[in-house]
XYZ file of N, CA and C in Angstrom:
777
model
N -0.840 172.696 59.731
C -0.003 172.400 60.861
C -0.819 171.324 61.774
N -0.093 170.379 62.377
C -0.677 169.450 63.269
C -0.495 169.939 64.636
N -1.584 170.122 65.450
C -1.484 170.485 66.747
C -0.914 169.375 67.677
N -0.082 169.803 68.616
C 0.546 168.792 69.542
C -0.509 168.429 70.536
N -0.419 167.124 70.789
C -1.359 166.479 71.679
C -0.676 166.407 73.169
N -1.377 167.198 74.062
C -0.623 167.244 75.479
C -0.763 165.969 76.103
N -1.748 165.101 75.722
C -2.050 163.837 76.547
C -0.905 162.797 76.162
N -0.181 162.943 75.000
C 0.682 161.914 74.565
C 1.911 161.701 75.570
N 2.648 162.880 76.015
C 3.693 162.670 77.032
C 3.323 161.998 78.283
N 1.924 162.370 78.645
C 1.506 161.784 79.896
C 1.257 160.394 79.735
N 0.739 159.892 78.678
C 0.434 158.548 78.438
C 1.736 157.806 78.470
N 2.766 158.314 77.701
C 4.095 157.618 77.655
C 4.700 157.491 79.120
N 4.480 158.376 79.957
C 5.101 158.407 81.269
C 4.279 157.369 82.076
N 3.047 157.229 81.904
C 2.197 156.233 82.556
C 2.591 154.921 82.082
N 2.821 154.769 80.866
C 3.262 153.442 80.278
C 4.662 153.039 80.731
N 5.510 153.980 80.770
C 6.875 153.603 81.367
C 6.886 153.183 82.777
N 6.100 153.950 83.623
C 6.096 153.669 85.059
C 5.360 152.357 85.235
N 4.327 152.036 84.491
C 3.660 150.797 84.607
C 4.599 149.600 84.136
N 5.494 149.767 83.182
C 6.322 148.762 82.779
C 7.438 148.447 83.773
N 7.947 149.572 84.484
C 8.935 149.416 85.527
C 8.274 148.721 86.681
N 7.042 149.116 87.110
C 6.469 148.326 88.293
C 6.236 146.883 87.940
N 5.802 146.562 86.709
C 5.633 145.228 86.295
C 7.028 144.377 86.326
N 8.034 145.077 85.928
C 9.360 144.451 85.960
C 9.745 144.141 87.359
N 9.615 145.133 88.206
C 9.862 144.868 89.697
C 9.162 143.726 90.287
N 7.795 143.660 90.030
C 7.073 142.583 90.465
C 7.424 141.214 89.985
N 7.771 141.179 88.740
C 8.168 139.922 88.146
C 9.643 139.525 88.808
N 10.431 140.521 88.863
C 11.805 140.166 89.487
C 11.607 139.616 90.848
N 10.817 140.311 91.790
C 10.698 139.884 93.113
C 9.994 138.595 93.259
N 9.132 138.245 92.279
C 8.424 136.967 92.294
C 9.446 135.773 91.907
N 10.307 136.150 90.921
C 11.303 135.069 90.533
C 12.373 134.983 91.670
N 12.700 136.052 92.297
C 13.690 135.928 93.337
C 13.187 135.353 94.721
N 11.759 135.334 94.947
C 11.389 134.849 96.286
C 11.461 133.283 96.161
N 11.742 132.811 97.410
C 11.697 131.321 97.502
C 10.427 130.691 97.342
N 10.370 129.435 97.168
C 9.213 128.590 96.860
C 8.410 128.459 98.270
N 7.132 128.630 98.143
C 6.249 128.507 99.318
C 6.137 129.831 100.031
N 5.331 129.877 101.047
C 5.023 131.012 101.772
C 5.694 130.832 103.258
N 6.797 131.485 103.622
C 7.414 131.170 104.875
C 6.532 131.624 106.038
N 5.631 132.594 105.769
C 4.782 133.073 106.918
C 3.631 132.099 107.248
N 3.349 131.167 106.420
C 2.245 130.187 106.642
C 3.001 128.797 106.799
N 3.207 128.514 108.005
C 4.059 127.250 108.386
C 3.367 126.701 109.633
N 3.541 125.311 109.621
C 3.166 124.532 110.757
C 4.410 123.805 111.267
N 4.843 124.136 112.534
C 6.130 123.545 113.002
C 5.794 122.483 113.967
N 6.341 121.336 113.842
C 6.085 120.290 114.834
C 6.881 120.654 116.091
N 6.255 120.260 117.318
C 6.991 120.554 118.551
C 7.551 119.302 119.016
N 8.287 119.289 120.181
C 9.025 118.195 120.759
C 8.138 117.196 121.327
N 6.885 117.526 121.817
C 5.991 116.693 122.427
C 5.081 116.063 121.470
N 5.294 116.211 120.157
C 4.501 115.559 119.062
C 3.266 116.412 118.604
N 3.191 117.742 119.085
C 2.067 118.685 118.735
C 2.614 119.406 117.542
N 1.813 120.523 117.277
C 2.116 121.395 116.146
C 1.966 122.851 116.591
N 2.818 123.655 116.074
C 2.769 125.039 116.362
C 2.359 125.787 115.064
N 1.243 126.631 115.034
C 0.843 127.276 113.824
C 1.545 128.615 113.807
N 1.817 129.090 112.582
C 2.446 130.516 112.530
C 1.263 131.518 112.702
N 1.730 132.733 112.842
C 0.712 133.789 113.309
C -0.301 134.047 112.208
N 0.175 133.801 110.964
C -0.876 134.141 109.839
C -1.928 133.021 109.816
N -1.566 131.765 110.186
C -2.621 130.812 110.242
C -3.551 130.997 111.380
N -2.939 131.405 112.480
C -3.749 131.709 113.749
C -4.784 132.938 113.394
N -4.274 133.942 112.737
C -5.279 135.054 112.300
C -6.312 134.628 111.427
N -5.953 133.704 110.333
C -6.948 133.175 109.521
C -7.973 132.328 110.240
N -7.585 131.507 111.169
C -8.514 130.785 111.948
C -9.375 131.558 112.873
N -8.763 132.694 113.358
C -9.636 133.581 114.221
C -10.621 134.349 113.330
N -10.325 134.742 112.085
C -11.182 135.452 111.253
C -12.375 134.527 110.727
N -11.985 133.275 110.608
C -12.991 132.223 110.245
C -13.929 131.967 111.363
N -13.553 131.934 112.542
C -14.226 131.787 113.753
C -15.173 132.876 113.916
N -14.732 134.316 113.614
C -15.569 135.313 113.853
C -16.839 135.209 112.881
N -16.623 134.626 111.700
C -17.785 134.541 110.776
C -18.850 133.589 111.379
N -18.427 132.651 112.206
C -19.374 131.727 112.773
C -19.842 132.136 114.109
N -19.486 133.436 114.519
C -19.949 133.969 115.967
C -21.497 134.135 115.871
N -22.199 134.586 114.887
C -23.634 134.742 115.054
C -24.340 133.351 115.230
N -23.864 132.285 114.486
C -24.343 130.997 114.676
C -24.148 130.407 115.966
N -22.879 130.750 116.595
C -22.573 130.370 117.899
C -23.435 130.932 118.918
N -23.765 132.335 118.689
C -24.481 133.027 119.655
C -25.984 132.489 119.671
N -26.377 132.020 118.582
C -27.796 131.460 118.504
C -27.877 130.083 119.032
N -26.805 129.323 118.708
C -26.986 127.802 119.045
C -26.224 127.450 120.345
N -25.451 128.274 120.984
C -24.725 127.714 122.067
C -24.879 128.626 123.353
N -25.741 129.616 123.267
C -25.938 130.371 124.552
C -27.372 130.549 124.897
N -27.764 131.304 125.711
C -29.136 131.524 126.168
C -29.923 132.281 125.380
N -29.494 132.738 124.198
C -30.141 133.772 123.351
C -31.464 133.236 122.866
N -31.374 132.000 122.373
C -32.600 131.417 121.654
C -33.752 131.362 122.588
N -33.613 130.756 123.822
C -34.753 130.609 124.758
C -35.411 132.023 125.067
N -34.461 132.994 125.284
C -34.959 134.383 125.709
C -35.693 134.945 124.717
N -35.142 134.903 123.491
C -35.918 135.566 122.312
C -37.230 134.959 122.066
N -37.297 133.618 122.134
C -38.630 132.961 121.895
C -39.711 133.339 122.952
N -39.164 133.279 124.107
C -40.038 133.610 125.208
C -40.607 135.028 125.102
N -39.720 135.985 124.769
C -40.159 137.339 124.541
C -41.123 137.545 123.398
N -40.877 136.739 122.387
C -41.831 136.811 121.252
C -43.220 136.164 121.581
N -43.307 135.155 122.357
C -44.455 134.564 122.899
C -45.232 135.555 123.747
N -44.487 136.293 124.643
C -45.094 137.305 125.499
C -45.740 138.351 124.633
N -45.062 138.896 123.626
C -45.643 139.844 122.865
C -46.906 139.356 122.149
N -46.802 138.204 121.664
C -48.008 137.694 120.945
C -49.176 137.473 121.897
N -48.847 136.949 123.159
C -49.968 136.721 124.116
C -50.648 138.003 124.587
N -49.871 139.165 124.614
C -50.415 140.350 125.023
C -51.239 141.029 123.909
N -50.850 140.580 122.681
C -51.647 141.201 121.533
C -51.282 142.578 121.136
N -50.024 142.879 121.424
C -49.612 144.277 121.117
C -49.039 144.378 119.797
N -49.267 143.489 119.017
C -48.747 143.518 117.562
C -47.298 143.667 117.571
N -46.699 144.883 117.068
C -45.318 145.121 116.966
C -44.774 145.982 118.037
N -45.334 145.921 119.225
C -44.880 146.754 120.341
C -44.471 145.800 121.451
N -43.338 145.574 121.952
C -42.038 146.201 121.453
C -41.648 145.622 120.075
N -40.876 146.378 119.362
C -40.434 146.069 117.979
C -39.456 144.937 118.035
N -39.318 144.334 116.984
C -38.210 143.292 116.787
C -36.884 143.733 117.243
N -36.401 144.847 116.876
C -35.161 145.327 117.244
C -34.969 145.498 118.795
N -36.106 145.921 119.531
C -35.969 146.040 120.921
C -35.894 144.590 121.555
N -36.675 143.668 121.085
C -36.641 142.352 121.565
C -35.330 141.651 121.444
N -34.786 141.861 120.308
C -33.400 141.323 120.001
C -32.335 141.819 120.875
N -32.460 143.270 121.021
C -31.471 143.929 121.867
C -31.545 143.551 123.291
N -32.740 143.382 123.835
C -33.145 142.974 125.178
C -32.653 141.416 125.336
N -32.884 140.673 124.374
C -32.497 139.286 124.549
C -30.859 139.127 124.488
N -30.203 140.040 123.648
C -28.811 140.003 123.521
C -28.158 140.394 124.826
N -28.521 141.503 125.488
C -27.948 142.012 126.739
C -28.298 141.070 127.834
N -29.455 140.479 128.000
C -29.781 139.512 129.010
C -29.037 138.221 128.841
N -28.643 137.903 127.484
C -27.760 136.783 127.431
C -26.399 137.070 127.793
N -25.934 138.175 127.566
C -24.653 138.511 128.254
C -24.666 138.502 129.672
N -25.688 138.930 130.294
C -25.765 138.933 131.815
C -25.848 137.444 132.316
N -26.514 136.636 131.627
C -26.578 135.236 132.094
C -25.391 134.440 131.823
N -24.773 134.675 130.696
C -23.560 133.953 130.303
C -22.330 134.542 130.850
N -22.362 135.612 131.665
C -21.174 136.269 132.151
C -20.178 135.437 132.985
N -20.787 134.445 133.789
C -19.856 133.582 134.528
C -19.090 132.532 133.604
N -19.719 132.130 132.539
C -19.140 131.294 131.588
C -18.124 131.999 130.811
N -18.338 133.321 130.286
C -17.405 134.070 129.625
C -16.268 134.367 130.401
N -16.534 134.554 131.692
C -15.205 134.938 132.576
C -14.436 133.694 132.713
N -14.924 132.564 132.886
C -14.006 131.401 132.896
C -13.378 131.060 131.691
N -14.034 131.385 130.561
C -13.335 131.162 129.163
C -12.123 132.152 129.157
N -12.253 133.420 129.655
C -11.315 134.490 129.633
C -10.159 134.035 130.513
N -10.477 133.571 131.759
C -9.360 133.162 132.690
C -8.682 131.863 132.238
N -9.357 130.940 131.718
C -8.725 129.617 131.407
C -8.038 129.663 130.111
N -8.544 130.347 129.080
C -8.078 130.194 127.723
C -7.323 131.512 127.327
N -8.072 132.638 127.236
C -7.601 133.851 126.636
C -6.395 134.367 127.275
N -6.557 134.536 128.576
C -5.347 135.226 129.294
C -4.082 134.269 129.247
N -4.188 133.042 129.457
C -2.975 132.146 129.243
C -2.380 132.122 127.844
N -3.396 132.232 126.879
C -2.836 132.299 125.451
C -2.159 133.587 125.150
N -2.725 134.711 125.660
C -2.083 136.038 125.425
C -0.764 136.022 126.078
N -0.692 135.433 127.253
C 0.676 135.376 128.058
C 1.681 134.378 127.432
N 1.242 133.685 126.451
C 2.001 132.625 125.773
C 2.271 131.400 126.614
N 1.410 131.175 127.639
C 1.704 129.880 128.444
C 0.835 128.803 127.906
N -0.007 129.008 126.986
C -0.814 127.928 126.290
C -0.722 128.099 124.805
N -0.588 127.074 124.133
C -0.613 127.021 122.596
C -2.099 127.262 122.134
N -2.124 127.546 120.844
C -3.526 127.760 120.205
C -4.488 126.669 120.538
N -4.064 125.457 120.212
C -4.901 124.307 120.373
C -5.320 124.068 121.838
N -4.357 124.354 122.694
C -4.702 124.060 124.129
C -5.718 125.153 124.588
N -5.621 126.395 124.077
C -6.511 127.536 124.482
C -7.865 127.148 123.983
N -7.959 126.574 122.674
C -9.270 126.227 122.265
C -9.897 125.143 123.126
N -9.136 124.155 123.495
C -9.726 123.022 124.400
C -10.111 123.629 125.751
N -9.310 124.458 126.322
C -9.674 125.079 127.617
C -10.789 126.001 127.545
N -11.023 126.728 126.450
C -12.134 127.591 126.344
C -13.394 126.882 125.945
N -13.288 125.703 125.454
C -14.458 124.924 125.203
C -15.186 124.293 126.419
N -14.361 123.954 127.324
C -14.853 123.228 128.563
C -15.943 124.032 129.345
N -15.806 125.266 129.626
C -16.898 126.004 130.351
C -18.283 126.032 129.576
N -18.066 126.344 128.254
C -19.218 126.338 127.299
C -20.016 125.047 127.201
N -19.144 123.940 127.157
C -19.579 122.683 127.130
C -20.393 122.261 128.418
N -19.806 122.670 129.531
C -20.400 122.430 130.840
C -21.794 123.098 130.915
N -21.863 124.273 130.484
C -23.130 125.122 130.378
C -24.176 124.447 129.637
N -23.772 124.024 128.412
C -24.689 123.363 127.419
C -25.249 122.127 127.994
N -24.400 121.305 128.583
C -24.821 120.134 129.242
C -25.783 120.186 130.369
N -25.590 121.287 131.046
C -26.385 121.476 132.225
C -27.854 121.850 131.826
N -28.013 122.462 130.680
C -29.317 122.813 130.158
C -29.997 121.747 129.252
N -29.170 120.739 128.855
C -29.697 119.747 127.868
C -30.359 118.576 128.594
N -31.480 118.185 128.104
C -32.216 117.050 128.635
C -31.421 115.845 128.299
N -31.452 114.786 129.061
C -30.968 113.481 128.816
C -31.513 112.726 127.724
N -32.900 112.974 127.602
C -33.568 112.271 126.500
C -33.322 112.826 125.054
N -33.043 114.220 125.020
C -32.661 114.820 123.778
C -31.211 114.433 123.436
N -30.304 114.391 124.501
C -28.970 113.824 124.147
C -28.974 112.375 123.757
N -29.795 111.548 124.444
C -29.774 110.200 123.995
C -30.427 109.969 122.560
N -31.255 110.771 122.221
C -31.850 110.780 120.864
C -30.813 110.955 119.731
N -30.021 112.048 119.937
C -28.927 112.268 118.951
C -27.718 111.309 119.071
N -27.452 110.729 120.205
C -26.569 109.617 120.321
C -27.095 108.458 119.427
N -28.332 108.144 119.556
C -28.936 107.030 118.829
C -28.842 107.279 117.359
N -29.139 108.554 116.930
C -29.105 108.845 115.461
C -27.695 108.990 114.969
N -26.807 109.095 115.740
C -25.298 109.075 115.253
C -24.844 107.666 115.110
N -25.587 106.704 115.611
C -25.074 105.355 115.491
C -24.222 104.870 116.645
N -24.043 105.806 117.648
C -23.132 105.292 118.820
C -24.034 104.551 119.782
N -23.398 103.673 120.542
C -24.040 102.827 121.427
C -24.445 103.527 122.767
N -23.397 104.231 123.466
C -23.593 105.049 124.552
C -22.258 105.849 124.808
N -22.398 106.720 125.762
C -21.345 107.593 126.088
C -21.016 107.349 127.616
N -19.617 107.103 127.914
C -19.405 106.767 129.229
C -19.466 108.000 130.306
N -19.244 109.284 129.784
C -19.026 110.368 130.610
C -19.490 111.542 129.819
N -19.786 112.749 130.535
C -20.175 113.882 129.828
C -19.073 114.538 129.085
N -17.801 114.239 129.390
C -16.691 114.757 128.795
C -16.492 114.109 127.374
N -17.044 113.099 127.185
C -16.973 112.372 125.776
C -18.023 112.922 124.830
N -18.822 113.668 125.168
C -19.922 114.142 124.232
C -19.243 115.214 123.286
N -19.339 114.899 122.054
C -18.705 115.797 121.046
C -19.721 116.890 120.736
N -19.133 118.085 120.248
C -19.964 119.193 119.930
C -20.994 118.892 118.773
N -20.707 117.932 118.031
C -21.494 117.575 116.838
C -22.860 116.983 117.458
N -22.735 116.320 118.556
C -23.915 115.899 119.271
C -24.597 116.810 120.293
N -23.749 117.440 120.872
C -24.221 118.311 121.898
C -24.939 119.666 121.376
N -24.397 120.199 120.323
C -25.104 121.340 119.807
C -26.628 121.153 119.391
N -26.953 120.101 118.625
C -28.310 119.868 118.205
C -29.212 119.399 119.430
N -28.561 118.650 120.275
C -29.277 118.191 121.607
C -29.632 119.494 122.381
N -28.741 120.377 122.517
C -28.900 121.608 123.290
C -29.988 122.488 122.784
N -29.946 122.707 121.431
C -30.943 123.702 120.735
C -32.298 123.003 120.845
N -32.395 121.634 120.718
C -33.728 120.998 120.826
C -34.216 121.243 122.233
N -33.418 120.949 123.239
C -33.906 121.173 124.672
C -34.291 122.742 124.906
N -33.562 123.568 124.317
C -33.880 125.039 124.413
C -35.201 125.368 123.861
N -35.581 124.668 122.668
C -36.891 124.959 121.989
C -37.970 124.404 122.837
N -37.763 123.273 123.404
C -38.790 122.726 124.298
C -39.024 123.583 125.495
N -37.900 123.975 126.227
C -38.143 124.829 127.359
C -38.743 126.206 127.036
N -38.456 126.817 125.829
C -39.035 128.020 125.520
C -40.403 127.892 125.340
N -40.871 126.885 124.685
C -42.283 126.671 124.325
C -43.119 126.311 125.598
N -42.394 125.619 126.494
C -43.224 125.459 127.830
C -43.350 126.774 128.675
N -42.353 127.505 128.645
C -42.514 128.865 129.295
C -43.519 129.709 128.577
N -43.473 129.701 127.189
C -44.403 130.497 126.496
C -45.843 130.018 126.722
N -46.114 128.743 126.985
C -47.488 128.208 127.247
C -47.924 128.798 128.615
N -47.009 128.782 129.552
C -47.332 129.351 130.891
C -47.664 130.881 130.830
N -46.972 131.607 129.912
C -47.223 133.013 129.799
C -48.527 133.266 129.135
N -48.966 132.443 128.235
C -50.230 132.576 127.390
C -51.420 132.490 128.372
N -51.361 131.587 129.399
C -52.623 131.260 130.053
C -53.318 132.503 130.713
N -52.677 133.240 131.560
C -53.498 134.472 132.162
C -53.986 135.320 131.071
N -53.313 135.544 129.965
C -53.822 136.515 128.983
C -54.921 135.773 128.231
N -54.867 134.474 128.006
C -55.995 133.764 127.327
C -57.261 133.779 128.182
N -57.132 133.736 129.576
C -58.249 133.881 130.422
C -59.049 135.142 130.174
N -58.246 136.224 130.140
C -58.712 137.542 129.951
C -59.561 137.739 128.600
N -58.998 137.092 127.592
C -59.620 137.167 126.395
C -60.852 136.383 126.298
N -60.918 135.231 127.051
C -62.191 134.444 127.142
C -63.291 135.132 127.925
N -62.799 135.860 128.937
C -63.732 136.589 129.795
C -64.399 137.743 128.980
N -63.516 138.504 128.346
C -64.012 139.610 127.521
C -64.997 139.135 126.436
N -64.392 138.098 125.754
C -65.224 137.637 124.605
C -66.637 137.071 124.959
N -66.697 136.343 126.160
C -68.078 135.803 126.579
C -68.940 137.049 127.088
N -68.226 138.020 127.657
C -69.048 139.144 128.068
C -69.712 139.890 126.955
N -68.897 140.134 125.843
C -69.343 140.804 124.696
C -70.446 139.989 124.013
N -70.311 138.662 123.958
C -71.306 137.768 123.392
C -72.601 137.936 124.188
N -72.542 137.914 125.498
C -73.858 137.897 126.361
C -74.496 139.326 126.180
N -73.747 140.357 125.872
C -74.275 141.656 125.679
C -74.680 141.933 124.230
N -74.521 141.018 123.341
C -74.990 141.187 121.978
C -74.086 141.935 121.108
N -72.786 142.369 121.604
C -72.040 143.144 120.821
C -71.099 142.222 119.959
N -71.774 141.749 118.759
C -71.035 140.844 117.974
C -70.036 141.388 117.170
N -70.202 142.698 116.773
C -69.365 143.449 115.775
C -68.107 144.064 116.455
N -68.105 144.061 117.799
C -67.023 144.614 118.428
C -65.874 143.639 118.671
N -64.668 143.982 118.333
C -63.640 143.014 118.423
C -63.149 142.875 119.969
N -63.138 141.559 120.302
C -62.732 141.266 121.791
C -61.337 141.693 122.072
N -60.517 141.572 120.942
C -59.047 141.943 121.193
C -58.799 143.396 121.572
N -59.635 144.274 120.938
C -59.599 145.733 121.231
C -59.911 146.085 122.691
N -60.961 145.321 123.200
C -61.388 145.493 124.518
C -60.455 144.906 125.536
N -59.955 143.780 125.256
C -59.162 143.017 126.258
C -57.719 143.508 126.302
N -57.281 144.255 125.317
C -55.857 144.693 125.285
C -55.594 145.626 126.532
N -56.344 146.532 126.743
C -56.052 147.579 127.877
C -56.053 146.764 129.201
N -56.999 145.757 129.330
C -56.958 144.946 130.571
C -55.711 144.109 130.803
N -55.195 143.537 129.633
C -54.030 142.816 129.720
C -52.756 143.663 129.972
N -52.789 144.901 129.457
C -51.568 145.785 129.810
C -51.644 146.187 131.183
N -52.834 146.491 131.721
C -53.024 146.926 133.002
C -52.625 145.733 134.047
N -53.009 144.583 133.714
C -52.551 143.417 134.519
C -51.061 143.255 134.504
N -50.446 143.320 133.332
C -49.028 143.072 133.108
C -48.334 144.164 133.885
N -48.804 145.505 133.947
C -48.103 146.452 134.681
C -48.336 146.385 136.124
N -49.459 146.033 136.664
C -49.655 145.899 137.989
C -48.879 144.853 138.764
N -48.731 143.703 138.034
C -47.852 142.651 138.702
C -46.349 142.800 138.419
N -45.957 143.881 137.814
C -44.507 144.091 137.370
C -44.209 142.952 136.486
N -44.830 142.924 135.390
C -44.638 141.837 134.402
C -43.131 141.692 133.983
N -42.525 142.801 133.545
C -41.185 142.722 132.877
C -40.155 142.177 134.049
N -40.389 142.646 135.141
C -39.456 142.183 136.246
C -39.677 140.673 136.475
N -40.920 140.180 136.467
C -41.154 138.800 136.722
C -40.533 137.963 135.476
N -40.757 138.378 134.276
C -40.336 137.646 133.122
C -38.818 137.629 133.111
N -38.071 138.768 133.489
C -36.574 138.714 133.479
C -36.110 137.769 134.623
N -36.668 137.884 135.702
C -36.360 137.028 136.907
C -36.614 135.514 136.465
N -37.756 135.247 135.918
C -38.050 133.877 135.522
C -37.046 133.324 134.469
N -36.735 134.123 133.492
C -35.709 133.655 132.413
C -34.404 133.468 133.099
N -33.971 134.403 133.903
C -32.560 134.212 134.439
C -32.480 133.055 135.392
N -33.628 132.805 136.114
C -33.657 131.672 136.970
C -33.825 130.288 136.307
N -34.304 130.420 135.048
C -34.420 129.137 134.275
C -33.180 128.498 133.893
N -32.121 129.219 133.900
C -30.842 128.593 133.467
C -29.965 128.186 134.704
N -29.382 127.004 134.544
C -28.506 126.459 135.507
C -27.050 126.780 135.138
N -26.327 127.506 135.965
C -25.027 127.806 135.708
C -24.155 126.895 136.570
N -23.367 125.985 135.955
C -22.547 125.045 136.820
C -21.294 125.693 137.397
């Protein structure tokens, strides 16, 4: 006698249900009209274009993927993080504070410094767009202006002129004509210069302490004793006595001009 296979009816049911599902999908695909009605661009009466909600969501998700680069290249984050890294290296504390703490501190200080700019973007672009008084393109244009004003205020004219020359343009009549393709590299170049200048000023007092300790050890004949080990407590004591963190935060916040 042949034993009945209990899996055979189950497999037949799965096959029948799969065939029905495939038939329904094929039927709906044949019955659907050509194109995707949810993805449309409708011309307006004034010559502009209105994007459908799906395209707006797609553009928003694409912009979110570029948010880390925008945070690095178009805000105060770069200058703050470089200065904090220079401060840690000048003190000689190795990995204290850790990289995570420095990045977190730079991130929240960036939000503090950029809060007037973010508020203007919220008032000029986001709120009118959510109230449907501005189109998507107009909201992008209105939201770009406060950020562009901030970046122009921090950018040196020599750096901007350099990238204007590299782009092959003769000159720009006004600041409103500066495209983001020129403003972004000029801004980040100026930020790197400013951060290195501040880092140099932070290095000087700690370097003096290292020189004094090293010369003292040399005069005492202690050649095998590391000057960094001896100077580290003095540098930490000096930094704490002058309220170093408060001075650094104040200096970093005051180094940005908010128009």
